[in-house]
Short mmCIF file of C-alpha atoms and ligand atoms in Angstrom, two decimals:
data_model
loop_
_atom_site.label_atom_id
_atom_site.label_comp_id
_atom_site.label_asym_id
_atom_site.label_seq_id
_atom_site.Cartn_x
_atom_site.Cartn_y
_atom_site.Cartn_z
CA UNK N 1 45.44 59.93 -84.88
CA UNK N 2 44.65 63.61 -84.63
CA UNK N 3 47.04 65.69 -82.59
CA UNK N 4 44.64 68.59 -82.11
CA UNK N 5 44.37 68.91 -78.33
CA UNK N 6 40.95 68.14 -76.97
CA UNK N 7 40.56 71.56 -75.34
CA UNK N 8 41.22 73.50 -78.53
CA UNK N 9 38.64 72.40 -81.06
CA UNK N 10 35.65 73.94 -82.78
CA UNK N 11 32.15 72.85 -81.91
CA UNK N 12 29.73 72.64 -79.02
CA UNK N 13 29.71 70.69 -75.78
CA UNK N 14 26.65 70.12 -73.60
CA UNK N 15 27.71 71.44 -70.20
CA UNK N 16 25.36 71.39 -67.22
CA UNK N 17 22.24 71.69 -69.32
CA UNK N 18 23.42 74.10 -72.04
CA UNK N 19 25.30 73.81 -75.30
CA UNK N 20 28.45 75.93 -74.87
CA UNK N 21 31.36 76.69 -77.18
CA UNK N 22 33.83 73.80 -77.13
CA UNK N 23 36.69 75.91 -75.71
CA UNK N 24 34.47 77.28 -72.91
CA UNK N 25 33.66 73.86 -71.43
CA UNK N 26 36.15 74.33 -68.57
CA UNK N 27 36.47 73.28 -64.94
CA UNK N 28 38.51 74.67 -62.02
CA UNK N 29 41.80 73.12 -60.94
CA UNK N 30 40.31 72.51 -57.47
CA UNK N 31 37.56 70.28 -58.80
CA UNK N 32 36.98 67.38 -56.43
CA UNK N 33 36.95 64.83 -59.26
CA UNK N 34 40.44 65.81 -60.38
CA UNK N 35 41.92 65.11 -56.94
CA UNK N 36 39.78 62.24 -55.68
CA UNK N 37 38.50 60.54 -58.87
CA UNK N 38 34.84 61.28 -58.08
CA UNK N 39 33.98 60.93 -61.73
CA UNK N 40 32.08 58.50 -63.93
CA UNK N 41 31.73 58.45 -67.66
CA UNK N 42 30.32 56.68 -70.68
CA UNK N 43 31.47 56.03 -74.23
CA UNK N 44 29.06 55.29 -77.00
CA UNK N 45 29.06 55.40 -80.75
CA UNK N 46 26.73 56.97 -83.28
CA UNK N 47 26.30 55.24 -86.62
CA UNK N 48 24.43 57.03 -89.40
CA UNK N 49 23.20 59.62 -86.89
CA UNK N 50 21.78 57.07 -84.40
CA UNK N 51 23.49 56.43 -81.08
CA UNK N 52 23.80 52.70 -80.43
CA UNK N 53 22.05 51.58 -77.20
CA UNK N 54 21.84 55.21 -76.06
CA UNK N 55 19.47 54.70 -73.14
CA UNK N 56 21.45 51.73 -71.78
CA UNK N 57 24.50 53.99 -71.69
CA UNK N 58 22.65 56.84 -69.95
CA UNK N 59 21.23 54.37 -67.44
CA UNK N 60 24.68 52.98 -66.75
CA UNK N 61 25.99 56.53 -66.22
CA UNK N 62 23.32 56.99 -63.55
CA UNK N 63 24.11 53.66 -61.96
CA UNK N 64 27.88 54.30 -62.02
CA UNK N 65 27.31 57.59 -60.19
CA UNK N 66 24.98 55.97 -57.68
CA UNK N 67 27.66 53.38 -56.91
CA UNK N 68 30.11 56.25 -56.26
CA UNK N 69 27.53 57.79 -53.90
CA UNK N 70 26.38 60.69 -56.04
CA UNK N 71 23.23 61.46 -57.94
CA UNK N 72 23.21 62.82 -61.48
CA UNK N 73 20.96 65.90 -61.53
CA UNK N 74 19.53 65.08 -64.98
CA UNK N 75 17.20 62.24 -65.84
CA UNK N 76 18.17 59.40 -68.16
CA UNK N 77 15.88 60.93 -70.80
CA UNK N 78 17.63 64.31 -70.42
CA UNK N 79 21.06 62.72 -70.84
CA UNK N 80 19.77 60.86 -73.90
CA UNK N 81 18.55 64.15 -75.34
CA UNK N 82 21.82 65.91 -74.51
CA UNK N 83 23.72 63.26 -76.48
CA UNK N 84 21.42 63.72 -79.48
CA UNK N 85 21.70 67.52 -79.23
CA UNK N 86 25.50 67.38 -79.14
CA UNK N 87 25.59 65.18 -82.20
CA UNK N 88 23.30 67.53 -84.10
CA UNK N 89 25.07 70.71 -82.91
CA UNK N 90 28.39 69.36 -84.22
CA UNK N 91 26.91 68.00 -87.47
CA UNK N 92 28.18 64.53 -86.60
CA UNK N 93 26.80 61.35 -88.10
CA UNK N 94 29.39 58.68 -87.28
CA UNK N 95 30.97 59.67 -84.02
CA UNK N 96 31.99 58.84 -80.49
CA UNK N 97 29.89 60.35 -77.69
CA UNK N 98 31.33 60.92 -74.21
CA UNK N 99 29.01 61.74 -71.31
CA UNK N 100 30.83 62.49 -68.05
CA UNK N 101 29.62 63.35 -64.54
CA UNK N 102 31.78 64.56 -61.66
CA UNK N 103 31.88 66.22 -58.28
CA UNK N 104 32.78 69.90 -58.54
CA UNK N 105 34.98 72.37 -56.58
CA UNK N 106 32.50 73.28 -53.83
CA UNK N 107 34.28 71.11 -51.28
CA UNK N 108 37.84 69.77 -51.01
CA UNK N 109 38.91 66.76 -49.01
CA UNK N 110 37.89 63.15 -48.95
CA UNK N 111 34.34 63.91 -47.81
CA UNK N 112 32.46 65.49 -50.67
CA UNK N 113 28.79 65.53 -49.75
CA UNK N 114 28.49 69.28 -50.39
CA UNK N 115 29.90 69.25 -53.90
CA UNK N 116 27.62 69.88 -56.86
CA UNK N 117 27.42 67.18 -59.47
CA UNK N 118 28.29 68.44 -62.92
CA UNK N 119 27.52 66.74 -66.21
CA UNK N 120 28.85 67.24 -69.72
CA UNK N 121 28.43 65.44 -73.03
CA UNK N 122 30.93 65.84 -75.87
CA UNK N 123 31.13 64.14 -79.25
CA UNK N 124 33.77 63.90 -81.92
CA UNK N 125 34.82 61.80 -84.86
CA UNK N 126 36.94 59.01 -83.43
CA UNK N 127 37.78 56.07 -85.67
CA UNK N 128 38.20 52.58 -84.21
CA UNK N 129 41.15 52.38 -81.78
CA UNK N 130 42.84 49.97 -84.19
CA UNK N 131 43.23 50.29 -87.97
CA UNK N 132 41.25 47.83 -90.16
CA UNK N 133 44.61 46.33 -91.31
CA UNK N 134 45.71 45.73 -87.71
CA UNK N 135 42.36 44.14 -86.89
CA UNK N 136 42.51 41.82 -89.91
CA UNK N 137 46.04 40.81 -89.02
CA UNK N 138 45.03 40.18 -85.43
CA UNK N 139 45.85 42.26 -82.38
CA UNK N 140 48.61 41.22 -80.03
CA UNK N 141 47.98 41.46 -76.28
CA UNK N 142 50.43 41.01 -73.46
CA UNK N 143 49.30 40.01 -69.99
CA UNK N 144 49.29 42.94 -67.64
CA UNK N 145 51.07 42.87 -64.32
CA UNK N 146 48.05 44.79 -62.98
CA UNK N 147 45.00 42.86 -61.87
CA UNK N 148 41.35 43.89 -61.82
CA UNK N 149 40.53 44.36 -58.15
CA UNK N 150 38.01 42.36 -56.18
CA UNK N 151 34.55 43.95 -55.74
CA UNK N 152 35.42 44.26 -52.06
CA UNK N 153 38.38 46.49 -52.92
CA UNK N 154 36.87 48.84 -55.50
CA UNK N 155 33.49 49.81 -56.97
CA UNK N 156 34.06 47.49 -59.92
CA UNK N 157 30.54 47.74 -61.40
CA UNK N 158 30.91 51.48 -61.91
CA UNK N 159 32.45 52.94 -65.04
CA UNK N 160 34.47 55.08 -62.69
CA UNK N 161 37.35 57.20 -63.96
CA UNK N 162 39.51 56.06 -61.04
CA UNK N 163 39.45 52.45 -62.18
CA UNK N 164 41.07 53.48 -65.46
CA UNK N 165 44.47 54.21 -63.95
CA UNK N 166 45.07 50.45 -64.02
CA UNK N 167 44.06 50.40 -67.69
CA UNK N 168 46.36 53.28 -68.62
CA UNK N 169 49.32 51.69 -66.83
CA UNK N 170 48.61 48.34 -68.50
CA UNK N 171 48.18 49.89 -71.95
CA UNK N 172 51.36 51.95 -71.66
CA UNK N 173 53.38 48.91 -70.65
CA UNK N 174 51.87 46.87 -73.51
CA UNK N 175 52.62 49.52 -76.13
CA UNK N 176 56.14 50.06 -74.80
CA UNK N 177 56.76 46.33 -75.32
CA UNK N 178 55.36 46.40 -78.89
CA UNK N 179 51.88 44.99 -78.18
CA UNK N 180 48.56 46.50 -79.25
CA UNK N 181 46.78 46.13 -75.94
CA UNK N 182 46.91 44.32 -72.65
CA UNK N 183 44.86 41.48 -71.23
CA UNK N 184 44.19 42.01 -67.57
CA UNK N 185 43.63 39.11 -65.22
CA UNK N 186 41.55 39.57 -62.10
CA UNK N 187 42.56 39.35 -58.43
CA UNK N 188 42.07 35.55 -58.63
CA UNK N 189 44.32 35.26 -61.68
CA UNK N 190 41.39 34.58 -64.01
CA UNK N 191 40.97 36.27 -67.40
CA UNK N 192 39.08 39.56 -66.96
CA UNK N 193 39.17 42.06 -69.83
CA UNK N 194 41.33 44.26 -72.04
CA UNK N 195 42.07 47.88 -71.15
CA UNK N 196 39.03 49.28 -72.95
CA UNK N 197 36.96 46.29 -73.99
CA UNK N 198 35.61 42.97 -72.80
CA UNK N 199 37.09 39.82 -74.24
CA UNK N 200 35.69 36.76 -75.99
CA UNK N 201 37.40 33.52 -76.97
CA UNK N 202 36.21 31.36 -79.83
CA UNK N 203 36.88 27.66 -79.38
CA UNK N 204 35.32 24.57 -80.98
CA UNK N 205 32.40 26.53 -82.42
CA UNK N 206 31.58 28.22 -79.12
CA UNK N 207 32.11 31.70 -77.75
CA UNK N 208 33.44 32.05 -74.24
CA UNK N 209 33.63 35.19 -72.14
CA UNK N 210 34.36 35.67 -68.45
CA UNK N 211 31.57 36.56 -66.04
CA UNK N 212 31.76 40.28 -65.27
CA UNK N 213 31.85 39.88 -61.51
CA UNK N 214 34.75 42.29 -60.95
CA UNK N 215 34.85 44.40 -64.10
CA UNK N 216 32.52 46.23 -66.45
CA UNK N 217 29.60 44.27 -67.89
CA UNK N 218 29.99 45.85 -71.31
CA UNK N 219 27.00 46.76 -73.43
CA UNK N 220 28.89 45.42 -76.46
CA UNK N 221 29.49 42.18 -74.55
CA UNK N 222 25.78 41.83 -73.78
CA UNK N 223 24.92 42.58 -77.42
CA UNK N 224 27.41 40.00 -78.71
CA UNK N 225 25.87 37.40 -76.38
CA UNK N 226 22.36 38.23 -77.60
CA UNK N 227 23.47 37.87 -81.21
CA UNK N 228 25.52 34.69 -80.72
C1 PLP E 1 37.62 48.61 -69.23
C2 PLP E 1 36.47 48.40 -70.17
N1 PLP E 1 35.84 47.21 -70.20
C3 PLP E 1 34.82 46.97 -71.02
C4 PLP E 1 34.35 47.93 -71.89
C5 PLP E 1 33.23 47.62 -72.83
O1 PLP E 1 32.09 48.31 -72.46
P1 PLP E 1 30.95 48.68 -73.49
O2 PLP E 1 30.78 47.54 -74.42
O3 PLP E 1 29.77 48.95 -72.65
O4 PLP E 1 31.43 49.91 -74.22
C6 PLP E 1 34.96 49.19 -71.90
C7 PLP E 1 34.48 50.22 -72.80
O5 PLP E 1 34.82 51.36 -72.75
C8 PLP E 1 36.03 49.43 -71.02
O6 PLP E 1 36.65 50.62 -71.00
#
């Protein structure tokens, strides 16, 4: 894995409507999102220059923000175009694309109605999280002590940055114990998902996957179900 810090790279980032130099895509330390997790994001991959299910991702970004009570000031089509522009500006063909939207520094405190909503899209070459050898051998998952919360306790349908603290804690504990990733159960003790992916089980010629009623309904999950 590359150790070049993510704030010190060459290239362009789409930042509030403009392509800016990578190192200039900065935010202030008193940004609301940094303190109160008012931030949503996406993660999508480009293969051979085409972004897989691009519009579904941009739509989900909009929906995630709406669930967190903010409106993205760019249309789905504009976010789609921003992702394509970023790919082209960085001469990327096979890459990971990261749109992110957050409440800015205009207001501090829990209430944040007066903040502006900012949007950025970055892209970089990011190989699969696991090496091909590890995947062929099979990945080992522990069971996290953290549970996915009930939809009454968190905005579980949103790809909200705040929900990822549970994933980071689970993943750290798994790696510290020699596992590749962690399987998180939900608040009822039922199988939910891994820290950055949905999960499927293959048994007796059938695929099984939990209903996403308290965690992300992944676009990959939906695609796998269409193909199965
Ligand atoms: C916690 C979590 N669940 C599920 C997924 C799968 O979502 P998708 O297939 O839409 O990328 C992700 C992907 O980032 C994730 O982080």
